[in-house]
CSV table of C-alpha atoms in Angstrom, one decimal:
chain,number,residue,atom,x,y,z
U,248,ASP,CA,0.0,0.6,-0.4
U,249,SER,CA,1.6,3.4,-1.1
U,250,GLY,CA,-0.4,5.6,0.9
U,251,VAL,CA,-2.3,7.6,-1.9
U,252,THR,CA,-5.9,6.5,-2.2
U,253,GLN,CA,-7.9,6.8,-4.9
U,254,THR,CA,-12.1,7.2,-5.3
U,255,PRO,CA,-13.5,5.5,-6.8
U,256,LYS,CA,-12.1,2.3,-8.2
U,257,HIS,CA,-14.2,1.6,-11.5
U,258,LEU,CA,-16.1,4.0,-13.0
U,259,ILE,CA,-19.1,3.5,-15.9
U,260,THR,CA,-21.0,6.2,-18.2
U,261,ALA,CA,-21.3,7.1,-20.9
U,262,THR,CA,-20.7,9.7,-23.4
U,263,GLY,CA,-21.5,12.9,-22.9
U,264,GLN,CA,-21.7,13.0,-19.2
U,265,ARG,CA,-19.0,14.5,-16.8
U,266,VAL,CA,-17.0,12.7,-14.2
U,267,THR,CA,-14.6,13.6,-11.2
U,268,LEU,CA,-12.1,11.5,-9.6
U,269,ARG,CA,-10.5,12.0,-6.6
U,270,CYS,CA,-7.2,11.4,-5.0
U,271,SER,CA,-5.7,11.6,-1.4
U,272,PRO,CA,-1.6,11.7,-1.0
U,273,ARG,CA,0.4,10.5,0.9
U,274,SER,CA,0.6,12.0,4.4
U,275,GLY,CA,3.0,15.0,4.1
U,276,ASP,CA,3.4,15.1,0.9
U,277,LEU,CA,2.3,18.6,-1.1
U,278,SER,CA,2.9,17.3,-5.0
U,279,VAL,CA,0.3,15.7,-6.5
U,280,TYR,CA,0.1,14.2,-10.3
U,281,TRP,CA,-1.9,12.8,-12.7
U,282,TYR,CA,-1.4,10.3,-15.1
U,283,GLN,CA,-3.4,8.5,-18.3
U,284,GLN,CA,-3.1,5.4,-18.7
U,285,SER,CA,-4.8,3.5,-22.1
U,286,LEU,CA,-4.5,0.1,-23.0
U,287,ASP,CA,-1.3,-1.4,-23.2
U,288,GLN,CA,0.1,2.1,-23.1
U,289,GLY,CA,2.5,4.3,-21.5
U,290,LEU,CA,2.1,6.9,-18.6
U,291,GLN,CA,0.7,10.1,-20.0
U,292,PHE,CA,1.6,13.1,-17.7
U,293,LEU,CA,-2.3,15.3,-17.2
U,294,ILE,CA,-1.0,17.9,-14.3
U,295,GLN,CA,0.6,18.6,-11.5
U,296,TYR,CA,-0.3,20.6,-8.1
U,297,TYR,CA,1.8,21.9,-5.5
U,298,ASN,CA,0.5,22.5,-2.6
U,299,GLY,CA,-2.9,23.8,-3.7
U,300,GLU,CA,-1.0,25.7,-7.1
U,301,GLU,CA,-0.9,23.9,-10.6
U,302,ARG,CA,3.3,23.3,-11.5
U,303,ALA,CA,3.0,21.5,-14.6
U,304,LYS,CA,1.2,21.3,-17.8
U,305,GLY,CA,1.4,17.9,-19.9
U,306,ASN,CA,-1.3,17.3,-22.6
U,307,ILE,CA,-4.4,16.9,-20.9
U,308,LEU,CA,-7.9,18.4,-22.9
U,309,GLU,CA,-9.5,21.1,-22.4
U,310,ARG,CA,-12.7,19.0,-21.0
U,311,PHE,CA,-10.3,18.3,-18.4
U,312,SER,CA,-9.8,20.5,-15.5
U,313,ALA,CA,-8.0,19.3,-11.5
U,314,GLN,CA,-7.8,21.4,-8.6
U,315,GLN,CA,-5.3,20.9,-5.3
U,316,PHE,CA,-7.6,21.7,-2.4
U,317,PRO,CA,-6.3,22.8,0.7
U,318,ASP,CA,-6.3,19.7,2.6
U,319,LEU,CA,-4.4,18.5,-0.8
U,320,HIS,CA,-6.5,16.2,-1.5
U,321,SER,CA,-7.0,16.4,-5.7
U,322,GLU,CA,-9.6,15.9,-8.1
U,323,LEU,CA,-9.6,15.6,-11.6
U,324,ASN,CA,-12.2,15.9,-13.7
U,325,LEU,CA,-13.7,14.9,-17.0
U,326,SER,CA,-16.7,16.5,-19.1
U,327,SER,CA,-18.5,15.4,-22.0
U,328,LEU,CA,-17.0,12.0,-22.1
U,329,GLU,CA,-16.1,10.4,-25.6
U,330,LEU,CA,-15.5,6.7,-25.9
U,331,GLY,CA,-11.5,7.6,-26.6
U,332,ASP,CA,-11.6,8.8,-22.7
U,333,SER,CA,-11.6,5.5,-21.4
U,334,ALA,CA,-8.8,4.4,-19.7
U,335,LEU,CA,-7.0,4.1,-15.8
U,336,TYR,CA,-6.7,7.3,-14.3
U,337,PHE,CA,-3.4,7.1,-11.8
U,338,CYS,CA,-2.7,9.7,-9.5
U,339,ALA,CA,0.4,9.9,-7.8
U,340,SER,CA,2.3,12.2,-5.1
U,341,SER,CA,5.9,13.1,-3.9
U,342,SER,CA,7.0,15.6,-1.6
U,343,GLY,CA,7.5,17.7,-3.8
U,344,THR,CA,10.4,18.0,-5.5
U,345,SER,CA,11.8,16.5,-8.7
U,346,ARG,CA,13.9,14.4,-6.6
U,347,GLU,CA,11.5,12.1,-4.7
U,348,THR,CA,10.0,8.9,-5.7
U,349,GLN,CA,6.5,9.0,-6.7
U,350,TYR,CA,3.9,7.3,-4.7
U,351,PHE,CA,1.1,5.7,-7.0
U,352,GLY,CA,-2.5,5.5,-6.3
U,353,PRO,CA,-4.5,2.1,-7.1
U,354,GLY,CA,-6.0,4.1,-10.4
U,355,THR,CA,-9.2,4.5,-11.2
U,356,ARG,CA,-10.1,2.4,-14.1
U,357,LEU,CA,-13.0,4.2,-16.2
U,358,LEU,CA,-15.3,2.8,-18.9
U,359,VAL,CA,-17.2,5.2,-21.1
U,360,LEU,CA,-19.7,3.7,-23.1
R,77,GLY,CA,10.7,20.1,-25.4
R,78,GLU,CA,12.9,17.6,-22.7
R,79,ASN,CA,11.8,14.1,-23.3
R,80,VAL,CA,13.5,10.5,-22.9
R,81,GLU,CA,14.0,7.7,-24.7
R,82,GLN,CA,12.9,3.8,-23.8
R,83,HIS,CA,14.6,0.6,-25.7
R,84,PRO,CA,13.3,-1.7,-26.6
R,85,SER,CA,9.7,-1.4,-26.4
R,86,THR,CA,9.2,-5.6,-25.8
R,87,LEU,CA,11.7,-8.2,-24.1
R,88,SER,CA,11.8,-10.9,-23.7
R,89,VAL,CA,14.6,-13.6,-21.9
R,90,GLN,CA,15.1,-16.9,-20.7
R,91,GLU,CA,14.4,-17.7,-16.8
R,92,GLY,CA,17.7,-17.2,-15.5
R,93,ASP,CA,19.2,-14.9,-18.2
R,94,SER,CA,19.6,-11.3,-17.9
R,95,ALA,CA,17.7,-8.3,-19.0
R,96,VAL,CA,18.6,-4.7,-19.8
R,97,ILE,CA,16.5,-1.6,-20.8
R,98,LYS,CA,18.4,1.1,-21.4
R,99,CYS,CA,17.1,5.1,-21.7
R,100,THR,CA,17.9,8.0,-23.2
R,101,TYR,CA,17.5,11.5,-22.5
R,102,SER,CA,18.7,15.1,-23.2
R,103,ASP,CA,18.7,17.4,-20.7
R,104,SER,CA,22.1,17.4,-19.0
R,105,ALA,CA,20.2,19.1,-16.3
R,106,SER,CA,18.5,16.0,-15.3
R,107,ASN,CA,19.8,14.4,-11.7
R,108,TYR,CA,17.5,12.3,-10.6
R,109,PHE,CA,16.8,8.7,-12.3
R,110,PRO,CA,14.1,6.3,-10.9
R,111,TRP,CA,12.8,3.2,-12.5
R,112,TYR,CA,9.1,1.8,-11.8
R,113,LYS,CA,7.4,-1.5,-12.6
R,114,GLN,CA,3.7,-2.3,-13.3
R,115,GLU,CA,2.1,-5.8,-13.0
R,116,LEU,CA,-0.5,-6.4,-14.8
R,117,GLY,CA,-3.3,-4.2,-13.4
R,118,LYS,CA,-1.5,-2.6,-10.6
R,119,ARG,CA,0.0,0.4,-10.4
R,120,PRO,CA,3.6,1.7,-10.7
R,121,GLN,CA,6.0,0.8,-8.1
R,122,LEU,CA,9.9,2.1,-7.7
R,123,ILE,CA,12.4,-0.4,-7.9
R,124,ILE,CA,15.5,1.6,-7.9
R,125,ASP,CA,16.9,5.1,-8.3
R,126,ILE,CA,20.1,6.9,-8.4
R,127,ARG,CA,21.5,10.4,-8.3
R,128,SER,CA,23.8,12.1,-10.7
R,129,ASN,CA,26.4,12.0,-8.3
R,130,VAL,CA,26.8,8.0,-8.7
R,131,GLY,CA,27.9,5.6,-12.2
R,132,GLU,CA,25.9,2.9,-10.1
R,133,LYS,CA,23.8,1.7,-7.2
R,134,LYS,CA,22.1,-2.5,-6.8
R,135,ASP,CA,20.1,-3.8,-5.1
R,136,GLN,CA,20.3,-7.9,-4.9
R,137,ARG,CA,19.2,-8.7,-8.6
R,138,ILE,CA,18.2,-5.8,-9.9
R,139,ALA,CA,20.6,-2.8,-10.6
R,140,VAL,CA,21.2,0.9,-11.9
R,141,THR,CA,24.2,2.5,-13.8
R,142,LEU,CA,24.2,5.6,-15.1
R,143,ASN,CA,26.4,7.1,-17.9
R,144,LYS,CA,26.1,11.3,-17.5
R,145,THR,CA,28.8,11.9,-20.6
R,146,ALA,CA,26.6,9.7,-23.0
R,147,LYS,CA,23.3,10.9,-21.0
R,148,HIS,CA,22.1,7.3,-20.9
R,149,PHE,CA,20.8,5.1,-17.8
R,150,SER,CA,19.9,1.4,-18.0
R,151,LEU,CA,18.6,-1.0,-15.6
R,152,HIS,CA,19.7,-4.7,-15.5
R,153,ILE,CA,18.3,-7.5,-13.5
R,154,THR,CA,20.2,-10.9,-13.1
R,155,GLU,CA,18.7,-14.0,-12.9
R,156,THR,CA,15.6,-13.1,-14.3
R,157,GLN,CA,12.6,-15.0,-12.8
R,158,PRO,CA,9.3,-14.9,-14.4
R,159,GLU,CA,7.6,-12.7,-11.4
R,160,ASP,CA,10.2,-10.6,-13.3
R,161,SER,CA,7.3,-9.8,-15.8
R,162,ALA,CA,6.0,-6.5,-16.0
R,163,VAL,CA,6.2,-3.1,-17.6
R,164,TYR,CA,9.0,-1.6,-16.5
R,165,PHE,CA,9.7,2.6,-16.9
R,166,CYS,CA,12.4,5.0,-16.4
R,167,ALA,CA,12.0,8.3,-15.3
R,168,LEU,CA,13.9,11.2,-14.8
R,169,GLY,CA,13.6,14.6,-12.3
R,170,THR,CA,16.1,17.9,-12.5
R,171,SER,CA,16.5,19.6,-9.4
R,172,GLY,CA,14.6,23.1,-9.2
R,173,THR,CA,12.5,22.3,-11.3
R,174,TYR,CA,9.4,20.5,-11.5
R,175,LYS,CA,9.6,18.1,-14.4
R,176,TYR,CA,9.5,14.7,-14.0
R,177,ILE,CA,9.2,12.7,-16.8
R,178,PHE,CA,8.0,8.8,-17.8
R,179,GLY,CA,9.6,6.9,-20.9
R,180,THR,CA,7.5,5.0,-22.8
R,181,GLY,CA,7.7,1.7,-20.7
R,182,THR,CA,9.2,-1.3,-21.7
R,183,ARG,CA,7.0,-4.9,-21.4
R,184,LEU,CA,9.3,-7.7,-20.3
R,185,LYS,CA,8.4,-11.4,-20.6
R,186,VAL,CA,10.9,-13.5,-18.9
R,187,LEU,CA,9.9,-17.6,-20.3
R,188,ALA,CA,10.1,-20.3,-17.7
């Protein structure tokens, strides 16, 4: 167990809908990262937050947004869902610097029908 | 922008043989080089990392080597076992930035 929690574990929804994925980082970690992993693909970096502020952005679609709250948990919002958004979404946390281990949550598996 | 190239994308070895995965990067300021293992359906987990002040680090059957001049680092797994079968990702980080980049992954199959 990495100490990072993600909810829900599974999510099935329809095209055009909106969902929210939630992540709680390890105790003491200030940075949260979001990744998308499609079937048999690598880890696509979406966005990073540090202590409530956005720090880095990857290939995140405009339909997607995220935030980190004062208690450091983070939410990833996916809207106007398309079939191609079906994937495993991981959250990871670290102490904050880019020279530290990232601890991954168990992921949320999203299926868009 | 900075990226990291990882090769090979797939690797099959016989049980007991060694496996080597290599990653090449371009930013000479990169100074943290971790390796993650992702078993099927599970989360990526750190297995070993190296910082730029050392050239090699070992942990039992796993080792990582770093060549800063040539800008590449490699994961070495000796005496491979079926449970080593997984996808392995290299990554790199750079002090003073928030940049943390993952390679594209290598699917390792250890054949019994």
